[in-house]
Amino acid sequence: MHILLAEDDETLGELIVHLLQKKGVERIDWVLSGEEAHDYALGSYYDVIIMDWMMPGGDGVEICRRLRSGGYGGAILMLTARDGVEDCVEGFEAGADDYLVKPFEIAELHARLKALARRNLAPLQSETIGIKGFTLNRTSHCLMRDGEEIYLTPREFQLLDMLVRNQNQALSRDLLLDRIWGIDSDVSHKTVDATVKLLRKKIGEGLIETVRGVGYRIET
């Protein structure tokens, strides 16, 4: 993997670089500011960007938003001390693919990096699915309505895709966490709820139903 680490805490940055290298990650570029992270991201290919939330020269959310608005499609993992649902929503809304709360174990960070790198490379099935006025294209990884594309992050697309492929079935939060974020990840139900909230902001409230005490479903 080729990783870009944007972390202004030099002690933590050195530790992350050292421990990831011990895990076998040999190519790590480390920058100390948001502006540097933005420039590096546009100047090289990275499997994953690890973006600290609070940095000088543009915080992680601002830089993530700038990259996505410019069409950057690589995976971004946000590091932060914030763990509320609204904080998750803000990070995902800016375009982050994953969210890791400090303090964390390096084994968990490494597992998430590998999962994000695999998902970036994994081809989607050649399939187009229509439902309630939407067209989900699993080849081009896009959602269309009335001829217009609705931008979805990779996590949002995976969640919607799973619900669409399992229409009329209530999928539990645990199942969604397992299939989308991975069985070894340490994310909580808040992450699923935050991702659904963002999806509803983009596609409306009517498509994804909440199943009280269970999770979510799409009814045909």
PDB file of C-alpha atoms in Angstrom:
ATOM      1  CA  MET A   1       0.000   0.000   0.000  1.00  0.00           C
ATOM      2  CA  HIS A   2       0.995   3.599  -0.607  1.00  0.00           C
ATOM      3  CA  ILE A   3      -0.329   5.715   2.268  1.00  0.00           C
ATOM      4  CA  LEU A   4      -0.493   9.470   2.826  1.00  0.00           C
ATOM      5  CA  LEU A   5      -0.565  10.403   6.520  1.00  0.00           C
ATOM      6  CA  ALA A   6      -1.685  13.941   7.388  1.00  0.00           C
ATOM      7  CA  GLU A   7      -1.018  14.399  11.125  1.00  0.00           C
ATOM      8  CA  ASP A   8       0.407  17.525  12.775  1.00  0.00           C
ATOM      9  CA  ASP A   9       1.211  15.831  16.106  1.00  0.00           C
ATOM     10  CA  GLU A  10       4.823  14.840  15.462  1.00  0.00           C
ATOM     11  CA  THR A  11       4.966  12.294  18.279  1.00  0.00           C
ATOM     12  CA  LEU A  12       1.826  10.536  17.080  1.00  0.00           C
ATOM     13  CA  GLY A  13       2.850  10.816  13.443  1.00  0.00           C
ATOM     14  CA  GLU A  14       6.232   9.215  14.061  1.00  0.00           C
ATOM     15  CA  LEU A  15       4.564   6.428  16.048  1.00  0.00           C
ATOM     16  CA  ILE A  16       1.985   5.712  13.317  1.00  0.00           C
ATOM     17  CA  VAL A  17       4.661   5.635  10.605  1.00  0.00           C
ATOM     18  CA  HIS A  18       6.909   3.362  12.688  1.00  0.00           C
ATOM     19  CA  LEU A  19       4.159   0.912  13.641  1.00  0.00           C
ATOM     20  CA  LEU A  20       2.659   0.735  10.145  1.00  0.00           C
ATOM     21  CA  GLN A  21       6.093   0.046   8.707  1.00  0.00           C
ATOM     22  CA  LYS A  22       6.446  -2.800  11.196  1.00  0.00           C
ATOM     23  CA  LYS A  23       3.148  -4.098   9.788  1.00  0.00           C
ATOM     24  CA  GLY A  24       4.685  -4.129   6.322  1.00  0.00           C
ATOM     25  CA  VAL A  25       3.470  -0.787   4.947  1.00  0.00           C
ATOM     26  CA  GLU A  26       6.652   0.478   3.293  1.00  0.00           C
ATOM     27  CA  ARG A  27       5.424   3.504   1.337  1.00  0.00           C
ATOM     28  CA  ILE A  28       4.174   6.216   3.708  1.00  0.00           C
ATOM     29  CA  ASP A  29       4.327   9.946   2.978  1.00  0.00           C
ATOM     30  CA  TRP A  30       3.791  12.035   6.109  1.00  0.00           C
ATOM     31  CA  VAL A  31       2.757  15.708   6.062  1.00  0.00           C
ATOM     32  CA  LEU A  32       2.027  18.103   8.928  1.00  0.00           C
ATOM     33  CA  SER A  33      -0.643  20.419   7.507  1.00  0.00           C
ATOM     34  CA  GLY A  34      -3.888  20.332   5.619  1.00  0.00           C
ATOM     35  CA  GLU A  35      -2.514  22.304   2.689  1.00  0.00           C
ATOM     36  CA  GLU A  36       0.361  19.860   2.272  1.00  0.00           C
ATOM     37  CA  ALA A  37      -2.100  16.947   2.408  1.00  0.00           C
ATOM     38  CA  HIS A  38      -4.139  18.546  -0.372  1.00  0.00           C
ATOM     39  CA  ASP A  39      -1.092  19.092  -2.584  1.00  0.00           C
ATOM     40  CA  TYR A  40       0.343  15.611  -1.989  1.00  0.00           C
ATOM     41  CA  ALA A  41      -3.035  13.955  -2.689  1.00  0.00           C
ATOM     42  CA  LEU A  42      -3.268  15.663  -6.069  1.00  0.00           C
ATOM     43  CA  GLY A  43       0.369  15.009  -6.916  1.00  0.00           C
ATOM     44  CA  SER A  44       0.583  11.232  -6.345  1.00  0.00           C
ATOM     45  CA  TYR A  45      -1.567   8.112  -6.259  1.00  0.00           C
ATOM     46  CA  TYR A  46      -2.371   6.827  -2.750  1.00  0.00           C
ATOM     47  CA  ASP A  47      -4.306   3.720  -1.786  1.00  0.00           C
ATOM     48  CA  VAL A  48      -5.575   5.518   1.326  1.00  0.00           C
ATOM     49  CA  ILE A  49      -5.172   8.959   2.897  1.00  0.00           C
ATOM     50  CA  ILE A  50      -5.153   9.036   6.711  1.00  0.00           C
ATOM     51  CA  MET A  51      -6.463  12.512   7.542  1.00  0.00           C
ATOM     52  CA  ASP A  52      -6.348  14.006  11.024  1.00  0.00           C
ATOM     53  CA  TRP A  53      -9.404  16.123  11.826  1.00  0.00           C
ATOM     54  CA  MET A  54      -7.558  19.046  13.471  1.00  0.00           C
ATOM     55  CA  MET A  55      -4.565  20.422  11.566  1.00  0.00           C
ATOM     56  CA  PRO A  56      -3.070  23.805  10.699  1.00  0.00           C
ATOM     57  CA  GLY A  57      -3.443  24.979   7.129  1.00  0.00           C
ATOM     58  CA  GLY A  58      -6.956  23.544   6.785  1.00  0.00           C
ATOM     59  CA  ASP A  59      -8.532  20.920   9.013  1.00  0.00           C
ATOM     60  CA  GLY A  60      -9.172  17.382   7.799  1.00  0.00           C
ATOM     61  CA  VAL A  61     -12.854  17.965   7.052  1.00  0.00           C
ATOM     62  CA  GLU A  62     -12.106  21.075   4.995  1.00  0.00           C
ATOM     63  CA  ILE A  63      -9.353  19.346   3.002  1.00  0.00           C
ATOM     64  CA  CYS A  64     -11.503  16.258   2.466  1.00  0.00           C
ATOM     65  CA  ARG A  65     -14.316  18.439   1.166  1.00  0.00           C
ATOM     66  CA  ARG A  66     -11.956  20.301  -1.176  1.00  0.00           C
ATOM     67  CA  LEU A  67     -10.563  17.063  -2.574  1.00  0.00           C
ATOM     68  CA  ARG A  68     -14.004  15.577  -3.203  1.00  0.00           C
ATOM     69  CA  SER A  69     -15.341  18.753  -4.795  1.00  0.00           C
ATOM     70  CA  GLY A  70     -12.387  18.582  -7.177  1.00  0.00           C
ATOM     71  CA  GLY A  71     -13.221  15.009  -8.156  1.00  0.00           C
ATOM     72  CA  TYR A  72     -10.707  13.132  -5.996  1.00  0.00           C
ATOM     73  CA  GLY A  73     -11.871   9.490  -5.801  1.00  0.00           C
ATOM     74  CA  GLY A  74      -9.299   7.845  -3.529  1.00  0.00           C
ATOM     75  CA  ALA A  75     -10.085   6.404  -0.109  1.00  0.00           C
ATOM     76  CA  ILE A  76      -9.894   8.748   2.896  1.00  0.00           C
ATOM     77  CA  LEU A  77      -9.864   7.639   6.537  1.00  0.00           C
ATOM     78  CA  MET A  78     -10.483  10.359   9.134  1.00  0.00           C
ATOM     79  CA  LEU A  79      -8.748  10.352  12.527  1.00  0.00           C
ATOM     80  CA  THR A  80     -10.445  12.295  15.307  1.00  0.00           C
ATOM     81  CA  ALA A  81     -11.129  12.453  19.028  1.00  0.00           C
ATOM     82  CA  ARG A  82     -14.803  13.189  18.288  1.00  0.00           C
ATOM     83  CA  ASP A  83     -17.222  10.272  18.505  1.00  0.00           C
ATOM     84  CA  GLY A  84     -20.758  11.690  18.320  1.00  0.00           C
ATOM     85  CA  VAL A  85     -23.222  10.847  15.537  1.00  0.00           C
ATOM     86  CA  GLU A  86     -23.191  14.442  14.282  1.00  0.00           C
ATOM     87  CA  ASP A  87     -19.401  14.361  14.125  1.00  0.00           C
ATOM     88  CA  CYS A  88     -19.570  11.126  12.110  1.00  0.00           C
ATOM     89  CA  VAL A  89     -22.084  12.756   9.800  1.00  0.00           C
ATOM     90  CA  GLU A  90     -19.871  15.809   9.299  1.00  0.00           C
ATOM     91  CA  GLY A  91     -16.882  13.645   8.395  1.00  0.00           C
ATOM     92  CA  PHE A  92     -18.840  11.406   6.025  1.00  0.00           C
ATOM     93  CA  GLU A  93     -20.607  14.398   4.486  1.00  0.00           C
ATOM     94  CA  ALA A  94     -17.225  15.912   3.682  1.00  0.00           C
ATOM     95  CA  GLY A  95     -16.409  12.711   1.767  1.00  0.00           C
ATOM     96  CA  ALA A  96     -14.544  10.506   4.241  1.00  0.00           C
ATOM     97  CA  ASP A  97     -14.892   6.759   3.635  1.00  0.00           C
ATOM     98  CA  ASP A  98     -14.119   5.694   7.188  1.00  0.00           C
ATOM     99  CA  TYR A  99     -13.754   7.211  10.636  1.00  0.00           C
ATOM    100  CA  LEU A 100     -11.426   6.117  13.458  1.00  0.00           C
ATOM    101  CA  VAL A 101     -11.653   7.602  16.941  1.00  0.00           C
ATOM    102  CA  LYS A 102      -8.514   8.312  18.986  1.00  0.00           C
ATOM    103  CA  PRO A 103      -7.022   6.568  20.868  1.00  0.00           C
ATOM    104  CA  PHE A 104      -6.890   3.494  18.634  1.00  0.00           C
ATOM    105  CA  GLU A 105      -4.886   0.297  18.251  1.00  0.00           C
ATOM    106  CA  ILE A 106      -2.476   0.184  15.316  1.00  0.00           C
ATOM    107  CA  ALA A 107      -3.815  -3.280  14.400  1.00  0.00           C
ATOM    108  CA  GLU A 108      -7.267  -1.761  13.878  1.00  0.00           C
ATOM    109  CA  LEU A 109      -5.878   1.099  11.783  1.00  0.00           C
ATOM    110  CA  HIS A 110      -3.926  -1.380   9.652  1.00  0.00           C
ATOM    111  CA  ALA A 111      -7.006  -3.585   9.151  1.00  0.00           C
ATOM    112  CA  ARG A 112      -9.088  -0.618   8.043  1.00  0.00           C
ATOM    113  CA  LEU A 113      -6.399   0.540   5.624  1.00  0.00           C
ATOM    114  CA  LYS A 114      -6.256  -2.900   4.011  1.00  0.00           C
ATOM    115  CA  ALA A 115     -10.049  -3.052   3.764  1.00  0.00           C
ATOM    116  CA  LEU A 116     -10.245   0.386   2.131  1.00  0.00           C
ATOM    117  CA  ALA A 117      -7.448  -0.478  -0.294  1.00  0.00           C
ATOM    118  CA  ARG A 118      -9.184  -3.742  -1.276  1.00  0.00           C
ATOM    119  CA  ARG A 119     -12.528  -2.041  -1.828  1.00  0.00           C
ATOM    120  CA  ASN A 120     -10.906   0.590  -4.027  1.00  0.00           C
ATOM    121  CA  LEU A 121      -9.522  -2.146  -6.278  1.00  0.00           C
ATOM    122  CA  ALA A 122     -12.459  -4.579  -6.214  1.00  0.00           C
ATOM    123  CA  PRO A 123     -14.532  -4.410  -9.435  1.00  0.00           C
ATOM    124  CA  LEU A 124     -18.281  -4.096  -9.079  1.00  0.00           C
ATOM    125  CA  GLN A 125     -20.611  -6.495 -10.831  1.00  0.00           C
ATOM    126  CA  SER A 126     -21.791  -5.394 -14.261  1.00  0.00           C
ATOM    127  CA  GLU A 127     -25.382  -4.739 -13.311  1.00  0.00           C
ATOM    128  CA  THR A 128     -27.953  -1.969 -13.351  1.00  0.00           C
ATOM    129  CA  ILE A 129     -30.839  -2.048 -10.889  1.00  0.00           C
ATOM    130  CA  GLY A 130     -33.909   0.207 -11.056  1.00  0.00           C
ATOM    131  CA  ILE A 131     -36.083   0.967  -8.046  1.00  0.00           C
ATOM    132  CA  LYS A 132     -38.675   3.683  -7.378  1.00  0.00           C
ATOM    133  CA  GLY A 133     -37.381   6.116  -9.979  1.00  0.00           C
ATOM    134  CA  PHE A 134     -33.692   5.502  -9.222  1.00  0.00           C
ATOM    135  CA  THR A 135     -31.157   3.588 -11.311  1.00  0.00           C
ATOM    136  CA  LEU A 136     -28.235   2.041  -9.450  1.00  0.00           C
ATOM    137  CA  ASN A 137     -25.326   1.228 -11.763  1.00  0.00           C
ATOM    138  CA  ARG A 138     -22.989  -1.230 -10.057  1.00  0.00           C
ATOM    139  CA  THR A 139     -20.423  -0.988 -12.857  1.00  0.00           C
ATOM    140  CA  SER A 140     -19.932   2.773 -12.901  1.00  0.00           C
ATOM    141  CA  HIS A 141     -20.646   3.070  -9.167  1.00  0.00           C
ATOM    142  CA  CYS A 142     -23.271   5.772  -9.642  1.00  0.00           C
ATOM    143  CA  LEU A 143     -26.901   6.482  -8.798  1.00  0.00           C
ATOM    144  CA  MET A 144     -29.152   8.217 -11.330  1.00  0.00           C
ATOM    145  CA  ARG A 145     -32.566   9.866 -11.054  1.00  0.00           C
ATOM    146  CA  ASP A 146     -34.328  11.582 -13.950  1.00  0.00           C
ATOM    147  CA  GLY A 147     -31.126  11.521 -15.967  1.00  0.00           C
ATOM    148  CA  GLU A 148     -29.045  13.214 -13.283  1.00  0.00           C
ATOM    149  CA  GLU A 149     -26.312  11.581 -11.209  1.00  0.00           C
ATOM    150  CA  ILE A 150     -26.507  11.714  -7.428  1.00  0.00           C
ATOM    151  CA  TYR A 151     -22.991  11.661  -5.978  1.00  0.00           C
ATOM    152  CA  LEU A 152     -22.469   8.943  -3.357  1.00  0.00           C
ATOM    153  CA  THR A 153     -19.350   8.157  -1.345  1.00  0.00           C
ATOM    154  CA  PRO A 154     -18.088   4.552  -1.570  1.00  0.00           C
ATOM    155  CA  ARG A 155     -19.636   3.677   1.826  1.00  0.00           C
ATOM    156  CA  GLU A 156     -22.974   5.239   0.904  1.00  0.00           C
ATOM    157  CA  PHE A 157     -23.026   3.346  -2.377  1.00  0.00           C
ATOM    158  CA  GLN A 158     -22.175   0.029  -0.672  1.00  0.00           C
ATOM    159  CA  LEU A 159     -24.898   0.495   1.926  1.00  0.00           C
ATOM    160  CA  LEU A 160     -27.555   1.459  -0.630  1.00  0.00           C
ATOM    161  CA  ASP A 161     -26.445  -1.358  -2.941  1.00  0.00           C
ATOM    162  CA  MET A 162     -26.822  -3.914  -0.162  1.00  0.00           C
ATOM    163  CA  LEU A 163     -30.291  -2.663   0.754  1.00  0.00           C
ATOM    164  CA  VAL A 164     -31.388  -2.644  -2.896  1.00  0.00           C
ATOM    165  CA  ARG A 165     -30.103  -6.188  -3.489  1.00  0.00           C
ATOM    166  CA  ASN A 166     -32.009  -7.363  -0.415  1.00  0.00           C
ATOM    167  CA  GLN A 167     -35.298  -5.587  -1.066  1.00  0.00           C
ATOM    168  CA  ASN A 168     -38.158  -6.273   1.367  1.00  0.00           C
ATOM    169  CA  GLN A 169     -35.755  -7.649   3.976  1.00  0.00           C
ATOM    170  CA  ALA A 170     -34.875  -5.845   7.197  1.00  0.00           C
ATOM    171  CA  LEU A 171     -31.081  -5.739   7.463  1.00  0.00           C
ATOM    172  CA  SER A 172     -29.731  -5.316  10.973  1.00  0.00           C
ATOM    173  CA  ARG A 173     -27.126  -2.725  11.857  1.00  0.00           C
ATOM    174  CA  ASP A 174     -24.790  -5.551  12.876  1.00  0.00           C
ATOM    175  CA  LEU A 175     -25.129  -7.187   9.468  1.00  0.00           C
ATOM    176  CA  LEU A 176     -24.511  -3.894   7.664  1.00  0.00           C
ATOM    177  CA  LEU A 177     -21.453  -3.215   9.812  1.00  0.00           C
ATOM    178  CA  ASP A 178     -20.095  -6.699   9.126  1.00  0.00           C
ATOM    179  CA  ARG A 179     -20.639  -6.647   5.355  1.00  0.00           C
ATOM    180  CA  ILE A 180     -19.628  -3.035   4.668  1.00  0.00           C
ATOM    181  CA  TRP A 181     -17.080  -2.054   7.315  1.00  0.00           C
ATOM    182  CA  GLY A 182     -15.753  -5.545   8.055  1.00  0.00           C
ATOM    183  CA  ILE A 183     -16.098  -7.994  10.910  1.00  0.00           C
ATOM    184  CA  ASP A 184     -12.816  -6.854  12.483  1.00  0.00           C
ATOM    185  CA  SER A 185     -13.657  -3.153  12.488  1.00  0.00           C
ATOM    186  CA  ASP A 186     -14.554  -1.384  15.687  1.00  0.00           C
ATOM    187  CA  VAL A 187     -17.152   1.022  14.299  1.00  0.00           C
ATOM    188  CA  SER A 188     -20.488   1.318  16.079  1.00  0.00           C
ATOM    189  CA  HIS A 189     -24.157   1.479  15.090  1.00  0.00           C
ATOM    190  CA  LYS A 190     -23.730   5.278  15.053  1.00  0.00           C
ATOM    191  CA  THR A 191     -21.691   4.922  11.871  1.00  0.00           C
ATOM    192  CA  VAL A 192     -24.506   3.058  10.102  1.00  0.00           C
ATOM    193  CA  ASP A 193     -27.079   5.601  11.317  1.00  0.00           C
ATOM    194  CA  ALA A 194     -24.884   8.505  10.192  1.00  0.00           C
ATOM    195  CA  THR A 195     -24.411   6.976   6.724  1.00  0.00           C
ATOM    196  CA  VAL A 196     -28.159   6.392   6.334  1.00  0.00           C
ATOM    197  CA  LYS A 197     -28.825   9.968   7.423  1.00  0.00           C
ATOM    198  CA  LEU A 198     -26.507  11.263   4.713  1.00  0.00           C
ATOM    199  CA  LEU A 199     -28.081   8.994   2.102  1.00  0.00           C
ATOM    200  CA  ARG A 200     -31.533  10.299   2.964  1.00  0.00           C
ATOM    201  CA  LYS A 201     -30.334  13.873   2.553  1.00  0.00           C
ATOM    202  CA  LYS A 202     -29.270  13.001  -0.997  1.00  0.00           C
ATOM    203  CA  ILE A 203     -32.110  10.710  -2.127  1.00  0.00           C
ATOM    204  CA  GLY A 204     -35.024  11.770   0.092  1.00  0.00           C
ATOM    205  CA  GLU A 205     -36.707  10.162   3.075  1.00  0.00           C
ATOM    206  CA  GLY A 206     -39.006   7.752   1.252  1.00  0.00           C
ATOM    207  CA  LEU A 207     -36.705   5.027  -0.075  1.00  0.00           C
ATOM    208  CA  ILE A 208     -34.932   3.686   3.030  1.00  0.00           C
ATOM    209  CA  GLU A 209     -37.222   2.657   5.887  1.00  0.00           C
ATOM    210  CA  THR A 210     -36.169   2.368   9.518  1.00  0.00           C
ATOM    211  CA  VAL A 211     -37.138  -0.932  11.132  1.00  0.00           C
ATOM    212  CA  ARG A 212     -37.409  -0.107  14.808  1.00  0.00           C
ATOM    213  CA  GLY A 213     -35.028  -2.100  16.986  1.00  0.00           C
ATOM    214  CA  VAL A 214     -33.491  -3.865  13.961  1.00  0.00           C
ATOM    215  CA  GLY A 215     -32.034  -1.700  11.209  1.00  0.00           C
ATOM    216  CA  TYR A 216     -33.140  -0.670   7.717  1.00  0.00           C
ATOM    217  CA  ARG A 217     -34.881  -1.960   4.598  1.00  0.00           C
ATOM    218  CA  ILE A 218     -36.141  -0.913   1.178  1.00  0.00           C
ATOM    219  CA  GLU A 219     -39.675  -2.004   0.265  1.00  0.00           C
ATOM    220  CA  THR A 220     -40.667  -2.500  -3.364  1.00  0.00           C
TER     221      THR A 220
END
